[in-house]
mmCIF file of C-alpha atoms in Angstrom:
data_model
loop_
_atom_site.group_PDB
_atom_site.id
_atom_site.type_symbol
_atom_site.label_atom_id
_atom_site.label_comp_id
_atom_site.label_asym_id
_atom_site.label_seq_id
_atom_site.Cartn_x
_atom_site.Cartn_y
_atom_site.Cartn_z
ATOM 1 C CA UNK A 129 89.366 80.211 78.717
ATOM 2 C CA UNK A 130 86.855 80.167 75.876
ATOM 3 C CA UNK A 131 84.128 80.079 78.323
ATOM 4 C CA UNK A 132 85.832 83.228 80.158
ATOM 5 C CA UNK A 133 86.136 85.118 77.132
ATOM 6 C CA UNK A 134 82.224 84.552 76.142
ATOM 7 C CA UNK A 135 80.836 85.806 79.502
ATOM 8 C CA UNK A 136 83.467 89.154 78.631
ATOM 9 C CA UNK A 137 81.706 89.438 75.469
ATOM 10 C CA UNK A 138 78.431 88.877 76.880
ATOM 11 C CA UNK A 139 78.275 91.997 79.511
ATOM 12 C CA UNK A 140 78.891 94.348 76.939
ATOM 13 C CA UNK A 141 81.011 97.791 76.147
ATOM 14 C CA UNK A 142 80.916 98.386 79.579
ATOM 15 C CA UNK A 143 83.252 95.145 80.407
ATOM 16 C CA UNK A 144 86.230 96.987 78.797
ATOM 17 C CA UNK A 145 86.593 99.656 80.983
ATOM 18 C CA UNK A 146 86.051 97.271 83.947
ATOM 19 C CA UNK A 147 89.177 95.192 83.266
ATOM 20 C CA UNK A 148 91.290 98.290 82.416
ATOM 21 C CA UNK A 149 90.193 98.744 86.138
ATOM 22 C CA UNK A 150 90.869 94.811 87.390
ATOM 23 C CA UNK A 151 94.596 95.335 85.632
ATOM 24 C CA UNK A 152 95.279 98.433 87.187
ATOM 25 C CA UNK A 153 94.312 97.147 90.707
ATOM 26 C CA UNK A 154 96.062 94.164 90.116
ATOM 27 C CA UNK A 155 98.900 95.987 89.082
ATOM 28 C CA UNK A 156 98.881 98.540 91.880
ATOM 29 C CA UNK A 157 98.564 95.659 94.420
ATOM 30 C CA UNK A 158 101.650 94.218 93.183
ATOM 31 C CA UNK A 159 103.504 96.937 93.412
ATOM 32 C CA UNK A 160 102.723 98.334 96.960
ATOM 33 C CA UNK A 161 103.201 94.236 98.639
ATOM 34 C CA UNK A 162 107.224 94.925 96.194
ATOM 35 C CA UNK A 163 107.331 98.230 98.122
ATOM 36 C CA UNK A 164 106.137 96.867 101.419
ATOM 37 C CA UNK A 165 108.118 93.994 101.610
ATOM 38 C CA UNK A 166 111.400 96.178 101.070
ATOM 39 C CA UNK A 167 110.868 97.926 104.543
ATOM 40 C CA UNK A 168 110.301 94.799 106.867
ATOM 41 C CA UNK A 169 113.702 95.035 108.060
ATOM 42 C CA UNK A 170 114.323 97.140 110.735
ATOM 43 C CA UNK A 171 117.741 96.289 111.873
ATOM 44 C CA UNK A 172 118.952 99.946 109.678
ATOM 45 C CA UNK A 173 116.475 102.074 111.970
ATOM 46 C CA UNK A 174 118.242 100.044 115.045
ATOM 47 C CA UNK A 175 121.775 100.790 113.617
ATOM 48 C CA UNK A 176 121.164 104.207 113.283
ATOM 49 C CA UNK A 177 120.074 104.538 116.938
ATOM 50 C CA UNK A 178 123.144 102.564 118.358
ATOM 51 C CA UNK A 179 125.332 105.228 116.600
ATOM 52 C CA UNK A 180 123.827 108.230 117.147
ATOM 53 C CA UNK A 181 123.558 106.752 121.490
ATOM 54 C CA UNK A 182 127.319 105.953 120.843
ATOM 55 C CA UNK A 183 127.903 109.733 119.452
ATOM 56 C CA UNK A 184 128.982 108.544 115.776
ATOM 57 C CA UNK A 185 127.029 110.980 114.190
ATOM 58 C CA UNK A 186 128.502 110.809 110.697
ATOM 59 C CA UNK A 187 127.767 107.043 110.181
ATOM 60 C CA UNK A 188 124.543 107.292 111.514
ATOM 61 C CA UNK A 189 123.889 110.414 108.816
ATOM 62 C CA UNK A 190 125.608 107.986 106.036
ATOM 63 C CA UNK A 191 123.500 104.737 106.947
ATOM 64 C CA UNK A 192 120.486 107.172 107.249
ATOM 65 C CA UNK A 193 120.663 108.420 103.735
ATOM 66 C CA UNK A 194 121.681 105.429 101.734
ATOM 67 C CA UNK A 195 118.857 103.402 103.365
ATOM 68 C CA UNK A 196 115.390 102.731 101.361
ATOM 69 C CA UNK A 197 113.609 103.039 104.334
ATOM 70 C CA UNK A 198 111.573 106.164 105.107
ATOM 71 C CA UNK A 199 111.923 106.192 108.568
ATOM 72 C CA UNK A 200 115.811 106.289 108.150
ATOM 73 C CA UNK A 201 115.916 109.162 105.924
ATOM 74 C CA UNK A 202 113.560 110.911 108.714
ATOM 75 C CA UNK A 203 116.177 109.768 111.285
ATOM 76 C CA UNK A 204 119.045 111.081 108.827
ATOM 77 C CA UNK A 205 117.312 114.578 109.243
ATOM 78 C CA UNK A 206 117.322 114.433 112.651
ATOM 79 C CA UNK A 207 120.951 113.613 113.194
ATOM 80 C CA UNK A 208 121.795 116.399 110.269
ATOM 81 C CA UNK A 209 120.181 118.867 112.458
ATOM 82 C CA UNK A 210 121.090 117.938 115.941
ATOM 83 C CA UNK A 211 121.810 120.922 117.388
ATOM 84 C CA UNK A 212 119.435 122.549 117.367
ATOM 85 C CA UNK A 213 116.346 121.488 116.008
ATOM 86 C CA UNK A 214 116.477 118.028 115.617
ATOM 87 C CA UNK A 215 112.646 117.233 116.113
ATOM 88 C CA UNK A 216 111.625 120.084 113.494
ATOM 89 C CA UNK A 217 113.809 118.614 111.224
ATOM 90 C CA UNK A 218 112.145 115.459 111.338
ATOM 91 C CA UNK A 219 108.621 116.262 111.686
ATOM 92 C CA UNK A 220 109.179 117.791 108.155
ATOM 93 C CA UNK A 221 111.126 115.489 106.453
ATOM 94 C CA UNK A 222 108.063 112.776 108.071
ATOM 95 C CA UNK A 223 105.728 114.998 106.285
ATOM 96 C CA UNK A 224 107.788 114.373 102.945
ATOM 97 C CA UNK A 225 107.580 111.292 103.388
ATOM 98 C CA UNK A 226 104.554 109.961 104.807
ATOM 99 C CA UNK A 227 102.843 110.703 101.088
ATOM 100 C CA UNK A 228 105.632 107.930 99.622
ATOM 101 C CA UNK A 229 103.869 105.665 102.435
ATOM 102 C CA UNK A 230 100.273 106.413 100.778
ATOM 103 C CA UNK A 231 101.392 106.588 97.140
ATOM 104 C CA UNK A 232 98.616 105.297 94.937
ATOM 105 C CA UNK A 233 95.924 104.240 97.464
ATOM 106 C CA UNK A 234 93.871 107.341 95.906
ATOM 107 C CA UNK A 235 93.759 105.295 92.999
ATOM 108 C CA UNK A 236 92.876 102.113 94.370
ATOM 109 C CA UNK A 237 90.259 104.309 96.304
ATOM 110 C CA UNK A 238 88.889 105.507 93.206
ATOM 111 C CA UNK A 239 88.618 102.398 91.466
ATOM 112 C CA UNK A 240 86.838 101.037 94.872
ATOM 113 C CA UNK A 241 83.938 103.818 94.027
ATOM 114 C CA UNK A 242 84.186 103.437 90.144
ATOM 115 C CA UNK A 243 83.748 99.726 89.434
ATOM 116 C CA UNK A 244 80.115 98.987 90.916
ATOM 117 C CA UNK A 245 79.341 102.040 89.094
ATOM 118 C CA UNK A 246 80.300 100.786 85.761
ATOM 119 C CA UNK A 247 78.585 97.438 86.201
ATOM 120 C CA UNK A 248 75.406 99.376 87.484
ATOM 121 C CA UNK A 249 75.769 101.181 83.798
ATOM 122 C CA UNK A 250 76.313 97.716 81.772
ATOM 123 C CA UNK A 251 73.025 96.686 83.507
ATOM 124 C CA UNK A 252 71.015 99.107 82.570
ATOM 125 C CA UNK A 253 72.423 99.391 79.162
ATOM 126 C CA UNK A 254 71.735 95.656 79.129
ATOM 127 C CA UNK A 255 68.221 95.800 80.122
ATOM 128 C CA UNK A 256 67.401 98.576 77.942
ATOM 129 C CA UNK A 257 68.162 96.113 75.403
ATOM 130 C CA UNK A 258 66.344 93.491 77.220
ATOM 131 C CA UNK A 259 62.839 95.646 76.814
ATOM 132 C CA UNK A 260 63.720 96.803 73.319
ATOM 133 C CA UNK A 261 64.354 92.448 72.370
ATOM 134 C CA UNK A 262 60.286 92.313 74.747
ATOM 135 C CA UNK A 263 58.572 95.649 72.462
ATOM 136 C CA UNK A 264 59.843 93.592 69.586
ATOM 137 C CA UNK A 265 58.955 90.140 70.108
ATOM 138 C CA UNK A 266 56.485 90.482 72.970
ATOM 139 C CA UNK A 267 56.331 88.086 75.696
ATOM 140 C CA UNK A 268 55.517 84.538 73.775
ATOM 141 C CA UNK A 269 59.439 84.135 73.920
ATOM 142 C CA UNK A 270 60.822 84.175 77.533
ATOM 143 C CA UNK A 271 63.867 82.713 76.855
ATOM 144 C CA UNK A 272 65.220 86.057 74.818
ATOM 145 C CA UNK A 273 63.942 88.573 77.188
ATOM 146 C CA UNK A 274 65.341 86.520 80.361
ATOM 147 C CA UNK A 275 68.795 85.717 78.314
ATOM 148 C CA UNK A 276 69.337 89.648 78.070
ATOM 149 C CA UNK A 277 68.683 90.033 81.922
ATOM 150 C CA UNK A 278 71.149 87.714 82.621
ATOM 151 C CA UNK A 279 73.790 88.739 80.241
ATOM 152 C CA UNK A 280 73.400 92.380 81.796
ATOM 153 C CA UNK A 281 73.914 91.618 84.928
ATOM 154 C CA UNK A 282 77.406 89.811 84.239
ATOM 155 C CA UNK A 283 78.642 93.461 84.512
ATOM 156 C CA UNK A 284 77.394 94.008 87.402
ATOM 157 C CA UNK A 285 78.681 90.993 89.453
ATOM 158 C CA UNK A 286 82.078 91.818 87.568
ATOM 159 C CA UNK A 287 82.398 95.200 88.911
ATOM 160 C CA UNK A 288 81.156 94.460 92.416
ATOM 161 C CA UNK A 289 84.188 91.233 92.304
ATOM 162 C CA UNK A 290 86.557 94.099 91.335
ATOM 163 C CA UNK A 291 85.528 96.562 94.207
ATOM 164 C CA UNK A 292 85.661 93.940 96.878
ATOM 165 C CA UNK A 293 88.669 92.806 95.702
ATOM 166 C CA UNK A 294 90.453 96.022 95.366
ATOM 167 C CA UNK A 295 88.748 97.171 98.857
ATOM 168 C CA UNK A 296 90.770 94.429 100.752
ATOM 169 C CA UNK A 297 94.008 95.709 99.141
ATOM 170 C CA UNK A 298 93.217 99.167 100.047
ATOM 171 C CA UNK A 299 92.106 98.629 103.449
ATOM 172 C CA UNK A 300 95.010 96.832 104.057
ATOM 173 C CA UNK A 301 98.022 99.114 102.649
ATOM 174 C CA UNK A 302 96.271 101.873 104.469
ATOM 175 C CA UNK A 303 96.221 100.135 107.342
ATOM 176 C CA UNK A 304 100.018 99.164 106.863
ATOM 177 C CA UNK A 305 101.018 103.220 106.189
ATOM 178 C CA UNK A 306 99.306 103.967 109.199
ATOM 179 C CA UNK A 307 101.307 101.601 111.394
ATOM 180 C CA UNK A 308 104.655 102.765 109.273
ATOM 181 C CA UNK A 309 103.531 106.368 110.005
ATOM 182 C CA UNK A 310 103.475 105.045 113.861
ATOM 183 C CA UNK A 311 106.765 103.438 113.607
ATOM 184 C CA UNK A 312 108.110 106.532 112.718
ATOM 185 C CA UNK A 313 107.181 108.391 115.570
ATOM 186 C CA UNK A 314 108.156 105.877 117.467
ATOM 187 C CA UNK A 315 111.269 105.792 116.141
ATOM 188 C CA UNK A 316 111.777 109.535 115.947
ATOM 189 C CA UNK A 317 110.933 110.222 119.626
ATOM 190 C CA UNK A 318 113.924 107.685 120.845
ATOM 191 C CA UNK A 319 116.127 109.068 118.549
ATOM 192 C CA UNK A 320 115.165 112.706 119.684
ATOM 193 C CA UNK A 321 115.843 111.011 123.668
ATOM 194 C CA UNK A 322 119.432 110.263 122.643
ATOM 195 C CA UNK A 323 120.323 113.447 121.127
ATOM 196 C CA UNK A 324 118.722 115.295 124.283
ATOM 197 C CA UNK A 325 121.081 112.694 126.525
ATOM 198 C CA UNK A 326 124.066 112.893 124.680
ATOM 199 C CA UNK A 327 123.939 116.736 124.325
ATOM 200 C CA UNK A 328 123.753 116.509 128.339
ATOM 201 C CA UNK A 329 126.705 114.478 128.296
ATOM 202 C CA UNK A 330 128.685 117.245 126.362
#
C-alpha cells in the first residue's frame, strides 16, 4: 500500500485528477452492471404478451406499469392506446426510454478521451522538470535526470490503464443498450401482431 501511495505521489498534480476519474468510472461501472442485472428477466415482457393475446387488457396495463423494465412500460403504452394507435404510442414512449438505456455512457465516453490526456500533461510537466533538474546540474549526474523521466511517465501509464479500462466498460454497456433497444422492437412488433389479431377477432 505504501509502495502504491509513493508511485501516486511520484507522477505529480496531475495524478489527482486522474483518480477522481478511476473512481468515477469505477463507480459508474458499478452502477450500470446494478441496473443491468435488474432487467435479465424477461418472464414480465412474456406475461404481458399472454394477456394482452388472451384480451386482459387491464392486467397487462397494470403489470406493464409497475414493472422496472423499460420494455414493459413501452408495452404498457401500447396496450393504453390500443385502439387506435398502438405502435405510435410506443415508438414514443421507446424514445423516452431508450436514453434511461444509455444513461451515463457520455460520461464514461468522456473520461475514455480525458484520461490519456491528463497523463500526456503529467509527462510533460514531469519532463519539464526533468530538463530544469539537467540546466541545473548538467549531465555528470544521470541518475537525477533519468529518475524525473521515469517518475513522469507514471502519469502517463496511469491514465492510459484508466482509458482502457473504462473503454471495455463502455464498449460493453453500449453494446448491451443496443441489444435492449433491439429487444424492444422485438418485443413491440409482437405485441403490435396481437392487438392487430385480436381487434380482428372483435
Amino acid at each position: 500500500m505504501t509502495h502504491v501511495v509513493s508511485i501516486i505521489v511520484k507522477g505529480g498534480i496531475v495524478m489527482i485528477p486522474l483518480l477522481t476519474c478511476s473512481m468515477i468510472s469505477l463507480a459508474l461501472t458499478i452502477e450500470r452492471i446494478m441496473f443491468w442485472t435488474k432487467l435479465k428477466s424477461k418472464d414480465v415482457l412474456r406475461q404481458i404478451l399472454e394477456l394482452a393475446e388472451n384480451g386482459e387488457f387491464e392486467q397487462a396495463l397494470k403489470l406493464g406499469k409497475a414493472s422496472g423494465q423499460p420494455i414493459a412500460r413501452v408495452l404498457a403504452a401500447g396496450v393504453a392506446h390500443r385502439n387506435p394507435a398502438p405502435a405510435k404510442a410506443m415508438e414514443a414512449a421507446a424514445q423516452a426510454e431508450i436514453p434511461v438505456l444509455k444513461r451515463r455512457l457520455g460520461v464514461l465516453d468522456t473520461i475514455v478521451t480525458l484520461a490519456p490526456l491528463l497523463g500526456l500533461l503529467g509527462t510533460v510537466v514531469g519532463m519539464i522538470g526533468s530538463f530544469d533538474v539537467m540546466s541545473e546540474v548538467g549531465l555528470g549526474q544521470p541518475h537525477a535526470v533519468t529518475g524525473g523521466v521515469a517518475e513522469a511517465l507514471i502519469a502517463t501509464a496511469t491514465g492510459l490503464l484508466i482509458a482502457i479500462l473504462t473503454l471495455v466498460s463502455y464498449n460493453y454497456f453500449t453494446a448491451r443498450a443496443e441489444r435492449e433497444i433491439d429487444r424492444m422492437e422485438h418485443f413491440s412488433s409482437s405485441l403490435e401482431l396481437l392487438l392487430h389479431e385480436h381487434m380482428g377477432k372483435h
